Amino acid sequence: MNILPFDQQVRIIAALTEGCSIRSTERLLDVHRDSIMRLSVRVGEGCARLHDRLMRDLQVNLIELDEQWDFVAKKQRHVTTGDPEAFGDVWLFVALAATQKAVLSYVVGKRSTENTEALAMDLRARIVNRPQITSDGYTHLIPARSKRRSGGMSISRN
């Protein structure tokens, strides 16, 4: 197994974070896309572990909840019966520290009450005070809010 030199790995991650696609990074840096994808998965998993370890015992006064749509492989309307369950619409549910613009918690998955509740519970485990939480009024936040009331957080809709 060949290992890319460190400076080449840095150039790949820099290109990806600047918004280059995997294929354009492949062309620009003359590295096969499978190597680029393996590296990006490894770096992404490391970033997730670092985020999980550092974003604990936080005191935040104002939190914004939001969600962002994307898709895996194809848009939901093009998904067929034989496609993997992961194909189609996928959502990033995110909790941001409103003034610091730091990502406090996030969940990636289908748009469902379960994923919204997972975000709420993960966020609750990271925050030590009682912040004000604002959202755009996404309906699945209401059940998540009532389940977390015992945790002391409250949500207002903007």
PDB file of C-alpha atoms in Angstrom:
ATOM      1  CA  MET A   1       0.000   0.000   0.000  1.00  0.00           C
ATOM      2  CA  ASN A   2       1.405   3.373  -1.014  1.00  0.00           C
ATOM      3  CA  ILE A   3       1.172   6.274   1.382  1.00  0.00           C
ATOM      4  CA  LEU A   4       0.957   9.786  -0.010  1.00  0.00           C
ATOM      5  CA  PRO A   5       3.646  12.165   1.227  1.00  0.00           C
ATOM      6  CA  PHE A   6       2.447  14.493   3.968  1.00  0.00           C
ATOM      7  CA  ASP A   7       2.793  17.629   1.831  1.00  0.00           C
ATOM      8  CA  GLN A   8       0.656  15.989  -0.884  1.00  0.00           C
ATOM      9  CA  GLN A   9      -1.987  15.101   1.728  1.00  0.00           C
ATOM     10  CA  VAL A  10      -2.024  18.725   2.892  1.00  0.00           C
ATOM     11  CA  ARG A  11      -2.497  19.965  -0.689  1.00  0.00           C
ATOM     12  CA  ILE A  12      -5.390  17.537  -1.189  1.00  0.00           C
ATOM     13  CA  ILE A  13      -7.197  18.607   1.988  1.00  0.00           C
ATOM     14  CA  ALA A  14      -6.539  22.275   1.169  1.00  0.00           C
ATOM     15  CA  ALA A  15      -8.077  21.835  -2.288  1.00  0.00           C
ATOM     16  CA  LEU A  16     -11.133  20.057  -0.876  1.00  0.00           C
ATOM     17  CA  THR A  17     -11.689  22.681   1.833  1.00  0.00           C
ATOM     18  CA  GLU A  18     -11.436  25.426  -0.792  1.00  0.00           C
ATOM     19  CA  GLY A  19     -14.374  23.836  -2.580  1.00  0.00           C
ATOM     20  CA  CYS A  20     -12.659  21.809  -5.287  1.00  0.00           C
ATOM     21  CA  SER A  21     -14.470  18.634  -6.211  1.00  0.00           C
ATOM     22  CA  ILE A  22     -12.822  15.260  -5.837  1.00  0.00           C
ATOM     23  CA  ARG A  23     -12.411  14.945  -9.599  1.00  0.00           C
ATOM     24  CA  SER A  24     -10.927  18.427  -9.991  1.00  0.00           C
ATOM     25  CA  THR A  25      -8.537  17.700  -7.102  1.00  0.00           C
ATOM     26  CA  GLU A  26      -7.607  14.487  -8.914  1.00  0.00           C
ATOM     27  CA  ARG A  27      -6.772  16.431 -12.078  1.00  0.00           C
ATOM     28  CA  LEU A  28      -4.970  19.292 -10.330  1.00  0.00           C
ATOM     29  CA  LEU A  29      -2.769  17.147  -8.090  1.00  0.00           C
ATOM     30  CA  ASP A  30      -2.461  13.999 -10.210  1.00  0.00           C
ATOM     31  CA  VAL A  31      -3.739  11.745  -7.422  1.00  0.00           C
ATOM     32  CA  HIS A  32      -6.381   9.061  -8.008  1.00  0.00           C
ATOM     33  CA  ARG A  33      -9.846   9.927  -6.680  1.00  0.00           C
ATOM     34  CA  ASP A  34      -9.996   6.755  -4.562  1.00  0.00           C
ATOM     35  CA  SER A  35      -6.885   7.928  -2.692  1.00  0.00           C
ATOM     36  CA  ILE A  36      -8.446  11.362  -2.258  1.00  0.00           C
ATOM     37  CA  MET A  37     -11.657   9.850  -0.898  1.00  0.00           C
ATOM     38  CA  ARG A  38      -9.792   7.531   1.515  1.00  0.00           C
ATOM     39  CA  LEU A  39      -7.767  10.482   2.798  1.00  0.00           C
ATOM     40  CA  SER A  40     -10.837  12.689   3.190  1.00  0.00           C
ATOM     41  CA  VAL A  41     -12.667   9.971   5.142  1.00  0.00           C
ATOM     42  CA  ARG A  42      -9.660   9.487   7.433  1.00  0.00           C
ATOM     43  CA  VAL A  43      -9.289  13.235   8.044  1.00  0.00           C
ATOM     44  CA  GLY A  44     -13.042  13.650   8.530  1.00  0.00           C
ATOM     45  CA  GLU A  45     -13.171  10.870  11.121  1.00  0.00           C
ATOM     46  CA  GLY A  46     -10.249  12.482  12.943  1.00  0.00           C
ATOM     47  CA  CYS A  47     -12.023  15.848  12.906  1.00  0.00           C
ATOM     48  CA  ALA A  48     -15.191  14.232  14.301  1.00  0.00           C
ATOM     49  CA  ARG A  49     -13.194  12.655  17.167  1.00  0.00           C
ATOM     50  CA  LEU A  50     -11.456  15.963  17.902  1.00  0.00           C
ATOM     51  CA  HIS A  51     -14.771  17.865  17.888  1.00  0.00           C
ATOM     52  CA  ASP A  52     -16.364  15.308  20.196  1.00  0.00           C
ATOM     53  CA  ARG A  53     -13.459  15.530  22.641  1.00  0.00           C
ATOM     54  CA  LEU A  54     -13.128  19.339  22.687  1.00  0.00           C
ATOM     55  CA  MET A  55     -16.749  20.498  22.579  1.00  0.00           C
ATOM     56  CA  ARG A  56     -17.688  19.492  26.133  1.00  0.00           C
ATOM     57  CA  ASP A  57     -18.763  21.368  29.274  1.00  0.00           C
ATOM     58  CA  LEU A  58     -19.644  24.483  27.287  1.00  0.00           C
ATOM     59  CA  GLN A  59     -21.273  27.644  28.598  1.00  0.00           C
ATOM     60  CA  VAL A  60     -23.180  29.219  25.729  1.00  0.00           C
ATOM     61  CA  ASN A  61     -25.866  31.876  26.102  1.00  0.00           C
ATOM     62  CA  LEU A  62     -27.467  31.764  22.646  1.00  0.00           C
ATOM     63  CA  ILE A  63     -27.739  28.727  20.356  1.00  0.00           C
ATOM     64  CA  GLU A  64     -29.136  28.605  16.832  1.00  0.00           C
ATOM     65  CA  LEU A  65     -30.542  25.343  15.460  1.00  0.00           C
ATOM     66  CA  ASP A  66     -30.758  24.836  11.730  1.00  0.00           C
ATOM     67  CA  GLU A  67     -30.777  22.164   9.075  1.00  0.00           C
ATOM     68  CA  GLN A  68     -29.252  21.927   5.615  1.00  0.00           C
ATOM     69  CA  TRP A  69     -30.371  19.664   2.771  1.00  0.00           C
ATOM     70  CA  ASP A  70     -28.111  17.626   0.498  1.00  0.00           C
ATOM     71  CA  PHE A  71     -28.275  14.240  -1.184  1.00  0.00           C
ATOM     72  CA  VAL A  72     -26.233  11.061  -1.425  1.00  0.00           C
ATOM     73  CA  ALA A  73     -25.684   9.655  -4.947  1.00  0.00           C
ATOM     74  CA  LYS A  74     -29.012  10.999  -6.263  1.00  0.00           C
ATOM     75  CA  LYS A  75     -31.914  13.197  -5.290  1.00  0.00           C
ATOM     76  CA  GLN A  76     -34.798  11.539  -3.456  1.00  0.00           C
ATOM     77  CA  ARG A  77     -37.151  11.671  -6.454  1.00  0.00           C
ATOM     78  CA  HIS A  78     -34.700   9.510  -8.445  1.00  0.00           C
ATOM     79  CA  VAL A  79     -34.236   6.830  -5.762  1.00  0.00           C
ATOM     80  CA  THR A  80     -35.537   3.415  -6.825  1.00  0.00           C
ATOM     81  CA  THR A  81     -36.548   0.361  -4.823  1.00  0.00           C
ATOM     82  CA  GLY A  82     -33.191  -1.406  -5.299  1.00  0.00           C
ATOM     83  CA  ASP A  83     -31.054   1.530  -4.154  1.00  0.00           C
ATOM     84  CA  PRO A  84     -29.279   1.495  -0.775  1.00  0.00           C
ATOM     85  CA  GLU A  85     -31.168   3.160   2.073  1.00  0.00           C
ATOM     86  CA  ALA A  86     -28.485   5.838   2.361  1.00  0.00           C
ATOM     87  CA  PHE A  87     -29.212   7.146  -1.178  1.00  0.00           C
ATOM     88  CA  GLY A  88     -31.402  10.197  -1.580  1.00  0.00           C
ATOM     89  CA  ASP A  89     -32.063  13.191   0.617  1.00  0.00           C
ATOM     90  CA  VAL A  90     -29.848  13.698   3.635  1.00  0.00           C
ATOM     91  CA  TRP A  91     -29.868  16.512   6.160  1.00  0.00           C
ATOM     92  CA  LEU A  92     -27.265  18.152   8.349  1.00  0.00           C
ATOM     93  CA  PHE A  93     -28.849  19.155  11.660  1.00  0.00           C
ATOM     94  CA  VAL A  94     -26.578  21.655  13.396  1.00  0.00           C
ATOM     95  CA  ALA A  95     -26.457  23.608  16.647  1.00  0.00           C
ATOM     96  CA  LEU A  96     -24.335  26.758  16.462  1.00  0.00           C
ATOM     97  CA  ALA A  97     -23.129  29.082  19.196  1.00  0.00           C
ATOM     98  CA  ALA A  98     -24.818  32.204  17.837  1.00  0.00           C
ATOM     99  CA  THR A  99     -22.213  34.788  18.830  1.00  0.00           C
ATOM    100  CA  GLN A 100     -19.077  32.641  18.456  1.00  0.00           C
ATOM    101  CA  LYS A 101     -20.307  30.828  15.298  1.00  0.00           C
ATOM    102  CA  ALA A 102     -18.893  27.567  16.633  1.00  0.00           C
ATOM    103  CA  VAL A 103     -20.485  24.230  15.775  1.00  0.00           C
ATOM    104  CA  LEU A 104     -21.579  22.781  19.101  1.00  0.00           C
ATOM    105  CA  SER A 105     -23.319  19.645  17.871  1.00  0.00           C
ATOM    106  CA  TYR A 106     -24.395  18.094  14.587  1.00  0.00           C
ATOM    107  CA  VAL A 107     -26.192  15.051  13.222  1.00  0.00           C
ATOM    108  CA  VAL A 108     -26.286  13.878   9.612  1.00  0.00           C
ATOM    109  CA  GLY A 109     -29.194  11.736   8.438  1.00  0.00           C
ATOM    110  CA  LYS A 110     -32.713  11.597   7.122  1.00  0.00           C
ATOM    111  CA  ARG A 111     -35.128  14.370   8.103  1.00  0.00           C
ATOM    112  CA  SER A 112     -36.843  12.704  11.026  1.00  0.00           C
ATOM    113  CA  THR A 113     -37.864  13.191  14.620  1.00  0.00           C
ATOM    114  CA  GLU A 114     -35.243  10.613  15.670  1.00  0.00           C
ATOM    115  CA  ASN A 115     -32.365  12.600  14.163  1.00  0.00           C
ATOM    116  CA  THR A 116     -33.690  15.844  15.611  1.00  0.00           C
ATOM    117  CA  GLU A 117     -33.917  14.229  19.037  1.00  0.00           C
ATOM    118  CA  ALA A 118     -30.380  12.874  18.621  1.00  0.00           C
ATOM    119  CA  LEU A 119     -29.165  16.438  18.023  1.00  0.00           C
ATOM    120  CA  ALA A 120     -31.075  17.710  21.065  1.00  0.00           C
ATOM    121  CA  MET A 121     -29.718  14.988  23.353  1.00  0.00           C
ATOM    122  CA  ASP A 122     -26.134  15.387  22.113  1.00  0.00           C
ATOM    123  CA  LEU A 123     -26.372  19.155  22.541  1.00  0.00           C
ATOM    124  CA  ARG A 124     -27.763  18.757  26.066  1.00  0.00           C
ATOM    125  CA  ALA A 125     -24.787  16.574  27.012  1.00  0.00           C
ATOM    126  CA  ARG A 126     -22.349  19.305  25.894  1.00  0.00           C
ATOM    127  CA  ILE A 127     -23.919  22.394  27.518  1.00  0.00           C
ATOM    128  CA  VAL A 128     -23.644  23.116  31.256  1.00  0.00           C
ATOM    129  CA  ASN A 129     -25.879  26.200  31.526  1.00  0.00           C
ATOM    130  CA  ARG A 130     -29.426  27.101  30.383  1.00  0.00           C
ATOM    131  CA  PRO A 131     -29.040  28.851  27.010  1.00  0.00           C
ATOM    132  CA  GLN A 132     -31.675  30.465  24.856  1.00  0.00           C
ATOM    133  CA  ILE A 133     -32.174  28.366  21.717  1.00  0.00           C
ATOM    134  CA  THR A 134     -33.640  29.750  18.506  1.00  0.00           C
ATOM    135  CA  SER A 135     -34.714  27.893  15.385  1.00  0.00           C
ATOM    136  CA  ASP A 136     -36.576  28.451  12.145  1.00  0.00           C
ATOM    137  CA  GLY A 137     -39.599  26.540  13.450  1.00  0.00           C
ATOM    138  CA  TYR A 138     -38.824  23.109  11.981  1.00  0.00           C
ATOM    139  CA  THR A 139     -41.733  20.981  13.226  1.00  0.00           C
ATOM    140  CA  HIS A 140     -39.644  18.017  14.468  1.00  0.00           C
ATOM    141  CA  LEU A 141     -38.021  20.327  17.031  1.00  0.00           C
ATOM    142  CA  ILE A 142     -41.234  20.494  19.062  1.00  0.00           C
ATOM    143  CA  PRO A 143     -41.152  16.817  20.210  1.00  0.00           C
ATOM    144  CA  ALA A 144     -37.402  17.122  20.813  1.00  0.00           C
ATOM    145  CA  ARG A 145     -38.005  20.225  22.924  1.00  0.00           C
ATOM    146  CA  SER A 146     -40.609  18.547  25.124  1.00  0.00           C
ATOM    147  CA  LYS A 147     -38.377  15.496  25.706  1.00  0.00           C
ATOM    148  CA  ARG A 148     -35.518  17.739  26.778  1.00  0.00           C
ATOM    149  CA  ARG A 149     -37.474  20.077  29.024  1.00  0.00           C
ATOM    150  CA  SER A 150     -36.286  18.150  32.027  1.00  0.00           C
ATOM    151  CA  GLY A 151     -32.756  19.109  30.930  1.00  0.00           C
ATOM    152  CA  GLY A 152     -33.523  22.796  31.368  1.00  0.00           C
ATOM    153  CA  MET A 153     -33.185  24.147  27.816  1.00  0.00           C
ATOM    154  CA  SER A 154     -35.913  26.075  26.025  1.00  0.00           C
ATOM    155  CA  ILE A 155     -36.472  26.872  22.370  1.00  0.00           C
ATOM    156  CA  SER A 156     -37.947  29.994  20.811  1.00  0.00           C
ATOM    157  CA  ARG A 157     -38.904  30.178  17.137  1.00  0.00           C
ATOM    158  CA  ASN A 158     -37.708  32.990  14.883  1.00  0.00           C
TER     159      ASN A 158
END
